[in-house]
Coordinates of C-alpha atoms in Angstrom, one line a residue:
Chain A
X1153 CA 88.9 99.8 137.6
X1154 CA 88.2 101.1 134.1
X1155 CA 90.5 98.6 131.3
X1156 CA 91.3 99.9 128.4
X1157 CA 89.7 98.0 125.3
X1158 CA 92.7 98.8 123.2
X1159 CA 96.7 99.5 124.6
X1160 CA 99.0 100.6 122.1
X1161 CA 103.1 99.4 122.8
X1162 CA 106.0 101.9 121.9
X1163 CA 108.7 99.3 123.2
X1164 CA 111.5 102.3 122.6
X1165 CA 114.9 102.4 124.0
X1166 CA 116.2 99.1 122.9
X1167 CA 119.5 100.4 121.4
X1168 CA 119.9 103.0 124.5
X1169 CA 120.0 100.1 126.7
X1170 CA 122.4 97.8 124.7
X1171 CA 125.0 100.2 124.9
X1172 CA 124.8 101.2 128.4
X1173 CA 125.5 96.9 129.1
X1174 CA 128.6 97.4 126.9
X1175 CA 126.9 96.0 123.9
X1176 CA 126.6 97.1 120.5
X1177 CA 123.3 98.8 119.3
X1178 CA 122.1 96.1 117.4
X1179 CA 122.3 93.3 120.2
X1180 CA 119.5 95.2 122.2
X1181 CA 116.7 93.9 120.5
X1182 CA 116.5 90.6 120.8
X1183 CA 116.2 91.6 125.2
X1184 CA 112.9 92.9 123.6
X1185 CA 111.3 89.6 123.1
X1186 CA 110.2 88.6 127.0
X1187 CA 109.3 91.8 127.6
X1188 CA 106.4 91.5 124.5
X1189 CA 105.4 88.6 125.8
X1190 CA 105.3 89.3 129.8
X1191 CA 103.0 92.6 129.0
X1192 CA 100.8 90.1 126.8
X1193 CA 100.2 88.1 129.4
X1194 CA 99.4 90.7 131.9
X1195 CA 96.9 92.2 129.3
X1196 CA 95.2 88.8 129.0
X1197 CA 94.8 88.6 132.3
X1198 CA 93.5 92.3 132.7
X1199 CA 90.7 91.8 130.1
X1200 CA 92.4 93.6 127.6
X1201 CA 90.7 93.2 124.5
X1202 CA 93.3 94.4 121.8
X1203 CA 97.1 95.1 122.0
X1204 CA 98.9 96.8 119.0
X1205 CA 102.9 96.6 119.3
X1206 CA 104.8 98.8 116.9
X1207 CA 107.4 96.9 115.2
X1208 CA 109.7 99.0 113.5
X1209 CA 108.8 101.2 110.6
X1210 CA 109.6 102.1 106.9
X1211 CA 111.6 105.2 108.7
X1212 CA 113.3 102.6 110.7
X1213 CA 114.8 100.9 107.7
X1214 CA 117.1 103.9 106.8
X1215 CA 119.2 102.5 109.7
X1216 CA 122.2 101.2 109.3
X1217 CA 121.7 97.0 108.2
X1218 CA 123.1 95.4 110.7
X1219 CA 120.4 96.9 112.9
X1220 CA 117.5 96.8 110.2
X1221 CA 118.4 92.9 110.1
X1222 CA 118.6 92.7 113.9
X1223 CA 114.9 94.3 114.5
X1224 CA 113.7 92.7 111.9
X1225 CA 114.7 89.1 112.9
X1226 CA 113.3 90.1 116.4
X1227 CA 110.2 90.9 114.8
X1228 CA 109.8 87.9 113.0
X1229 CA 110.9 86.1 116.6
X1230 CA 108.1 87.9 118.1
X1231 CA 105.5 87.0 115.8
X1232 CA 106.7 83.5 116.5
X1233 CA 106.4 83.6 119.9
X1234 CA 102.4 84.8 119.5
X1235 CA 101.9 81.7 117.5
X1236 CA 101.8 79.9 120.3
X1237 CA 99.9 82.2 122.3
X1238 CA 95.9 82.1 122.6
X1239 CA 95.2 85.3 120.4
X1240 CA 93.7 87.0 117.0
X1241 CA 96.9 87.8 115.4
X1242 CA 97.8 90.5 112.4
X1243 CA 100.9 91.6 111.1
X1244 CA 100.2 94.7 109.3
X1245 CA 103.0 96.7 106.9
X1246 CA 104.1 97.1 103.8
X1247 CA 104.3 94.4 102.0
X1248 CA 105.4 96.2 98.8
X1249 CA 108.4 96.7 99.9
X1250 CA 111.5 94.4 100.1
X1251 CA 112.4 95.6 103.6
X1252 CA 108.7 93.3 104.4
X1253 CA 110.2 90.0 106.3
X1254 CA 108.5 87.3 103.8
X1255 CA 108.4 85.1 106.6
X1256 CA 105.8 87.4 107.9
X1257 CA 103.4 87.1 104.9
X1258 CA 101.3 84.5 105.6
X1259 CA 100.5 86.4 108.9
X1260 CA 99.1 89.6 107.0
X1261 CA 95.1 88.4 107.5
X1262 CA 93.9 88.0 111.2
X1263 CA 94.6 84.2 112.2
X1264 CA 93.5 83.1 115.1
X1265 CA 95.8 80.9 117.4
X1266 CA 95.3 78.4 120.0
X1267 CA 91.9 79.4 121.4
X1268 CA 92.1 82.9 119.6
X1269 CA 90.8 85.7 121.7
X1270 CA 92.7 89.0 122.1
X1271 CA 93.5 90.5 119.2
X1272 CA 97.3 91.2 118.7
X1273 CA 98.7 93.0 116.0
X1274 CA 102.2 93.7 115.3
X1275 CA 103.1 97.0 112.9
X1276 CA 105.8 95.5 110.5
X1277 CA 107.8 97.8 107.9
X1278 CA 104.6 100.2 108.8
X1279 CA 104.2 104.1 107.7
X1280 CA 101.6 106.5 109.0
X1281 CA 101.7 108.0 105.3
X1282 CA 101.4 104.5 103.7
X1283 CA 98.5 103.5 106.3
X1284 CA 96.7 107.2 105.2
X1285 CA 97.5 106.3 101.6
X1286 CA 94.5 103.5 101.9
X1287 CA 92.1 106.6 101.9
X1288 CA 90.1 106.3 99.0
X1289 CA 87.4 108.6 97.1
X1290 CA 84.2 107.2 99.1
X1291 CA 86.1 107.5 102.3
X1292 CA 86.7 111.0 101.5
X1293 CA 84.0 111.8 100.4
X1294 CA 81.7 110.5 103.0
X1295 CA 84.2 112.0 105.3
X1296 CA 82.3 110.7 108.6
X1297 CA 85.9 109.5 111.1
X1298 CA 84.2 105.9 111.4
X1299 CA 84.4 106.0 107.2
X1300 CA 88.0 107.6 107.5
X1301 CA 89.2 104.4 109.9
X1302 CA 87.7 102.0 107.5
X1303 CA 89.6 102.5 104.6
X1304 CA 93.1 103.1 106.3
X1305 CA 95.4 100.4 105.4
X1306 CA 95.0 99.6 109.2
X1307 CA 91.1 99.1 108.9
X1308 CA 91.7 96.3 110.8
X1309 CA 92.9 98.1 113.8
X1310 CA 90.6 99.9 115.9
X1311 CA 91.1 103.4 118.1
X1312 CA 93.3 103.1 120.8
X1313 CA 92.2 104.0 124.2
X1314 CA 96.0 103.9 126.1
X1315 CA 99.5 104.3 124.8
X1316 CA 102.8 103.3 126.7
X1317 CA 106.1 104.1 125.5
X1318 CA 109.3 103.0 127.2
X1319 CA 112.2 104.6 126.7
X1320 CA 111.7 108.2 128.0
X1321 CA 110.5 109.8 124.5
X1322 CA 107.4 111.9 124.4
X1323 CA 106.2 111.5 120.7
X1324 CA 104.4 109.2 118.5
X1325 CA 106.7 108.4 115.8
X1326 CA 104.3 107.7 113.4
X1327 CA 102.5 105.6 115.4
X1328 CA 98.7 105.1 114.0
X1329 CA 97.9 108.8 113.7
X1330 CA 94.2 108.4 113.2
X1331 CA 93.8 105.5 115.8
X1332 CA 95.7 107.8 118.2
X1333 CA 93.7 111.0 118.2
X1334 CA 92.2 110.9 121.1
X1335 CA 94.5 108.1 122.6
X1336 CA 95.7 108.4 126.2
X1337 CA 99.5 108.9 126.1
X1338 CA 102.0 107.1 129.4
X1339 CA 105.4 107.6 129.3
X1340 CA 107.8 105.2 131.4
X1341 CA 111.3 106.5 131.8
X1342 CA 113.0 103.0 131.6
X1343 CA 114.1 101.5 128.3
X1344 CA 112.2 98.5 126.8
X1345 CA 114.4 95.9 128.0
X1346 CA 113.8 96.8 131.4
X1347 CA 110.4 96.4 131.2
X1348 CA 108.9 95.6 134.1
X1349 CA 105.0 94.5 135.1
X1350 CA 105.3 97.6 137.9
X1351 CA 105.4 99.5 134.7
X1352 CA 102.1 98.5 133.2
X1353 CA 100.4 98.7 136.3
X1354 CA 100.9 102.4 136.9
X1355 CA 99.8 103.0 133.6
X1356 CA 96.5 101.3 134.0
X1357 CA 96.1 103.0 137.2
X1358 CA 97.2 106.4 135.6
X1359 CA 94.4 105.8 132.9
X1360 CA 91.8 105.1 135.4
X1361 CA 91.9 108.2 136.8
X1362 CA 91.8 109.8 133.3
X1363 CA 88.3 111.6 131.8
X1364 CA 87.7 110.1 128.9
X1365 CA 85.9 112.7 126.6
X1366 CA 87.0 111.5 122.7
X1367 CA 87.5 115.3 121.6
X1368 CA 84.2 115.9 123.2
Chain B
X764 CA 119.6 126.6 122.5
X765 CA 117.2 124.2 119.7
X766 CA 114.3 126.2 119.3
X767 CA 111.4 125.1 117.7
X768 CA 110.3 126.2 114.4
X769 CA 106.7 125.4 114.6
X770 CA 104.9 125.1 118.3
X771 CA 101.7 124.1 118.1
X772 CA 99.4 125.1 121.4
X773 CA 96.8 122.9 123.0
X774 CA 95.3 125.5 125.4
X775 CA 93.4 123.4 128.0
X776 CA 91.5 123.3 131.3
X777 CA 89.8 126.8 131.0
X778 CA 86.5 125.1 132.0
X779 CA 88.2 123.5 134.9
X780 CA 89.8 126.9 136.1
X781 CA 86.3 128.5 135.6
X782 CA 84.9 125.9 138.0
X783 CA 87.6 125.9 140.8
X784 CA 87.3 129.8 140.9
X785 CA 83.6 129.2 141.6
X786 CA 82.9 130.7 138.3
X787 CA 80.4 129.2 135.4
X788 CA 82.2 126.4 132.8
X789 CA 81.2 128.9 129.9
X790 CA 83.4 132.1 131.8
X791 CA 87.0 130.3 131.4
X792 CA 87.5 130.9 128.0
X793 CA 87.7 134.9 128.6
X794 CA 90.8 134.2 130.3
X795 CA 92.6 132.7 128.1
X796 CA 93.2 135.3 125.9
X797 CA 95.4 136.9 127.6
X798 CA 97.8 133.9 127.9
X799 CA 97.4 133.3 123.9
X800 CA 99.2 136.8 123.4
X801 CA 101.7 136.3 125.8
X802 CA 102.4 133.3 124.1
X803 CA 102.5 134.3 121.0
X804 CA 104.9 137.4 122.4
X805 CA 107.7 135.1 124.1
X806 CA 107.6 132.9 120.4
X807 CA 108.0 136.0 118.5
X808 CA 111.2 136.4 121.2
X809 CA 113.3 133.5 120.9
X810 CA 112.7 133.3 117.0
X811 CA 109.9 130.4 116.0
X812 CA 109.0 130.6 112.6
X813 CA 105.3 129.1 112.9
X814 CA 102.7 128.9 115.9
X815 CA 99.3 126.7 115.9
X816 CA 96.7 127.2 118.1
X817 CA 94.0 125.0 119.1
X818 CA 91.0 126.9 119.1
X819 CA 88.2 124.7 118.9
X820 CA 87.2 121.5 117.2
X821 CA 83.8 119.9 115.2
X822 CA 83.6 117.7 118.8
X823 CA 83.6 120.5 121.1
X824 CA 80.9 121.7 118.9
X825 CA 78.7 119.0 120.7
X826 CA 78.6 121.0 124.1
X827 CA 76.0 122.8 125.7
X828 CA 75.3 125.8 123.4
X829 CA 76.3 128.5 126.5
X830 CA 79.7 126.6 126.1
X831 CA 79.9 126.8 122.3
X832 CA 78.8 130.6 122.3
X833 CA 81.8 131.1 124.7
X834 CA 84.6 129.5 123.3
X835 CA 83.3 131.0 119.9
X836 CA 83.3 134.6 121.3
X837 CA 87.0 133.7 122.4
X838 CA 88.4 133.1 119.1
X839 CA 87.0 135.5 117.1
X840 CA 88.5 137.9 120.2
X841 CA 92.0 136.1 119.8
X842 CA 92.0 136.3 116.2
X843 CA 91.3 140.3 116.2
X844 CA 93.9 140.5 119.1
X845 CA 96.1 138.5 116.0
X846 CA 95.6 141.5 113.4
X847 CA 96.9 144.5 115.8
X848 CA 100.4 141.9 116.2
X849 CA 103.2 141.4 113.0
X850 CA 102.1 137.9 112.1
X851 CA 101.3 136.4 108.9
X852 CA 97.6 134.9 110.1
X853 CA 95.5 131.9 109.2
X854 CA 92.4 130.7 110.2
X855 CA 91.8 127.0 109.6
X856 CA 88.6 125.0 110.1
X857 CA 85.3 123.7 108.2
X858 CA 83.7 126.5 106.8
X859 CA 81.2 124.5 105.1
X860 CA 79.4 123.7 108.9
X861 CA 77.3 126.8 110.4
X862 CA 79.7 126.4 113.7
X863 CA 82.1 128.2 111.7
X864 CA 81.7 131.9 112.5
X865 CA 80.7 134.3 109.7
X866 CA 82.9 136.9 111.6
X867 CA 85.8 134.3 110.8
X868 CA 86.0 133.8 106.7
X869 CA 87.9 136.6 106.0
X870 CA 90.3 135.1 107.6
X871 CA 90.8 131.8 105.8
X872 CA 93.2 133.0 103.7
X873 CA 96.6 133.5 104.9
X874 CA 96.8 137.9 105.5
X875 CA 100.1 139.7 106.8
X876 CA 99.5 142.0 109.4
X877 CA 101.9 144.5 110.5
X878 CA 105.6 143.7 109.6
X879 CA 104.6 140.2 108.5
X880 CA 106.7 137.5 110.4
X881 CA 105.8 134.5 112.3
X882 CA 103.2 132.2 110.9
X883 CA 100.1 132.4 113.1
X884 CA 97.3 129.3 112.5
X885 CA 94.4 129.4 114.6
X886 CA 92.1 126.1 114.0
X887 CA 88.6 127.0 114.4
X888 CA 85.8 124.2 114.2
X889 CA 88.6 121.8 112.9
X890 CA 88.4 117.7 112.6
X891 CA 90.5 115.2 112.1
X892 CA 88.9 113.1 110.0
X893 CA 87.8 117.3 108.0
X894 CA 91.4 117.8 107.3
X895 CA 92.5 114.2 106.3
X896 CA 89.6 114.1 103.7
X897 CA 91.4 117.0 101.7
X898 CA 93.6 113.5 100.7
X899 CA 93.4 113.2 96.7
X900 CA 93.6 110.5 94.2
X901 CA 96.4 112.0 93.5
X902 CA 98.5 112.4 96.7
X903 CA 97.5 108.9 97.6
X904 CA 98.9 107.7 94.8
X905 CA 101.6 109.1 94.9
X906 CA 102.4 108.2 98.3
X907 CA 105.2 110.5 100.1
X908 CA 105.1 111.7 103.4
X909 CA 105.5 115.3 101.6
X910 CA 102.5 114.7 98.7
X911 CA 99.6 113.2 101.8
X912 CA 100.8 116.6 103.9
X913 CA 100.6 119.2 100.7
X914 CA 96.6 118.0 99.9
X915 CA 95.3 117.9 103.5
X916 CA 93.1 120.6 104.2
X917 CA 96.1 122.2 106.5
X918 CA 98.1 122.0 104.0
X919 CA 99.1 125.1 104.9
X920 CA 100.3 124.1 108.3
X921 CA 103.8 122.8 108.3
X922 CA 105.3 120.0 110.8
X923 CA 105.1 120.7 114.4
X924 CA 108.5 119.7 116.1
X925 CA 106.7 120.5 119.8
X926 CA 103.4 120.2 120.9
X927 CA 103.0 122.2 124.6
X928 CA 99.4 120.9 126.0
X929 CA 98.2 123.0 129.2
X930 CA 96.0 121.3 131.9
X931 CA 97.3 117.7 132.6
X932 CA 96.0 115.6 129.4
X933 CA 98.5 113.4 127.8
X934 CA 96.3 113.4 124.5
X935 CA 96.3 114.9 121.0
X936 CA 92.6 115.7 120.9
X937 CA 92.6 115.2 117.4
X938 CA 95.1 118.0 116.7
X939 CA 96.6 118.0 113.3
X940 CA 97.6 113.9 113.0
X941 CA 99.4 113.9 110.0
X942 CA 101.7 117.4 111.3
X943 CA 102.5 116.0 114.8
X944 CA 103.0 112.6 113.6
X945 CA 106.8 113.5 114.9
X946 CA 106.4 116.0 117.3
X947 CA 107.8 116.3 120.8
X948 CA 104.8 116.2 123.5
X949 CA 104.9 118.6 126.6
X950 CA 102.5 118.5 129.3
X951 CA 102.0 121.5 131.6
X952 CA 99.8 120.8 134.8
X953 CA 98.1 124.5 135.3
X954 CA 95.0 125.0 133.6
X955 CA 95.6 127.5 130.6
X956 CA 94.4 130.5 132.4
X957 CA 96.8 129.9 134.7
X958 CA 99.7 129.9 131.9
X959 CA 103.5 131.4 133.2
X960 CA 106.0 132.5 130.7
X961 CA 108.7 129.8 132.9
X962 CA 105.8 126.7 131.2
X963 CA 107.3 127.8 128.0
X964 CA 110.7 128.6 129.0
X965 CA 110.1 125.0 130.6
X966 CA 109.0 123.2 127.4
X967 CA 112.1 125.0 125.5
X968 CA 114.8 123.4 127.7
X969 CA 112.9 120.1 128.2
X970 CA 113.1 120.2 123.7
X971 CA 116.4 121.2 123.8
X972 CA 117.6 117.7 125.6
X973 CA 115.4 115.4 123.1
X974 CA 117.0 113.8 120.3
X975 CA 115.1 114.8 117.3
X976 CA 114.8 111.8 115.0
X977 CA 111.5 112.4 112.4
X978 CA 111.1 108.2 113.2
X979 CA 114.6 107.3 111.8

């Protein structure tokens, strides 16, 4: 079976889910946190060699507060939780902004943990027009899409062979537009909290039977 | 009924049609003419404001030159086809590369034909990484979703709110990153040639039910 090198997470439909158990929007988030770690596990054990979860974005942090605090504290829970993992960890976002959890800061260079290994990164406070916004003059002018990559603020994250997003949606959201282009795109219907390792199993087995061509 | 204002159009699978009809790769692209006026007849119908094709990209340019010649022949066809129609036409791709066809620059400035109307983009020899280096000190600087959009080299293609791919993939391709950073994705199984008008009437309802977001 062909593994992807690099699988993209959409973990969507946290909110969705909290208020069909009767709870309020904000209070589905925190059901994220096994789910992040169960589908790390399983890529370890597939021979995945890098896994990018989207956090929550700078769009994300017009929400309402009591939600921007709840994501953000699950984010910041996450990131915890990877600590103790065996992985190459980044957290990549804006750190200009004040919406940036500093307890996140010292995680913004690659650290590895335990015996290091995959590479994890988590997208914090992240905008695909910030992340383009790292394009600089050379880049441009050399023009070449290996040269393009290199000087995004997510230099450090390389193309992504396989998304999955939960929660029904058929869209991007920003996601890493230039790591995406010629990403593979698998949509479960379930919300995030319902995550199960089924899930990530029929993706892998949907993307082996994909031709991979790179816009060839 | 939501309609779209801006559907962009990933026509695929011709060279997969060509095959299963016991026909050469390079024959497939013929056919999908047709379709692209249909398509462009049922937009014009139920009232979208802009329409982006996917004609064919600097990677495509690396197939067998029988294939190139082919899909060439078929936009320059489906542009003319474009001028008899009321559209307001633009042709979009790196004229600086000699994959670019001659018969094409007239083109690459926005024209009214007819009554005017509907915006009409055909990308022809376009890349990703081609359109993001039309970034600017500037526009980086600056920083807004709106000032990286207005100095790519489509700046003169707007935000796509649905993306309608023909032929199974469940990939961009490298279409337009920054303009369907928020788009809705719709896959149709046929192979382009074998496009219906009920795909599209398909993809309009399945838009209708999304909740349209832009990432918030």
């Amino acid at each position: 079976m062909r593994i992807p090198n690099h699988i993209g997470i959409i973990p969507d439909g946290n909110r969705r889910w909290a208020v069909n158990q009767g709870l309020s929007k904000k209070d589905g988030y925190t059901y994220g946190l096994a789910p992040g770690l169960e589908i790390f596990k399983l890529c370890q054990e597939v021979g995945v060699k890098e896994l990018t979860y989207y956090g929550f974005t700078m769009d994300n942090t017009k929400r309402r507060s009591e939600q921007t605090q709840a994501f953000t504290k699950a984010c910041i829970e996450s990131v915890k939780l990877m600590t103790k993992e065996d992985c190459s960890l980044l957290v990549l976002g804006n750190t200009d902004s004040n919406m940036f959890p500093q307890e996140l800061l010292p995680y913004t260079k690659r650290i590895n943990f335990g015996k290091g290994g995959m590479k994890v990164n988590i997208l914090v406070n992240y905008g695909w027009h910030w992340d383009l916004s790292g394009l600089n003059e050379k880049s441009i002018k050399e023009n070449s899409k290996k040269g393009i990559i290199s000087s995004l603020k997510s230099k450090d994250i390389s193309r992504i062979d396989l998304i999955i997003r939960w929660g029904n949606r058929r869209r991007l959201s920003g996601f890493l537009p230039a790591q995406s282009v010629y990403s593979d795109f698998y949509i479960v219907d379930n919300y995030w909290p319902d995550f199960k390792a089924q899930h990530f199993y029929d993706a892998l087995n949907w993307y082996d039977n994909q031709d991979i061509t790179l816009g060839g």
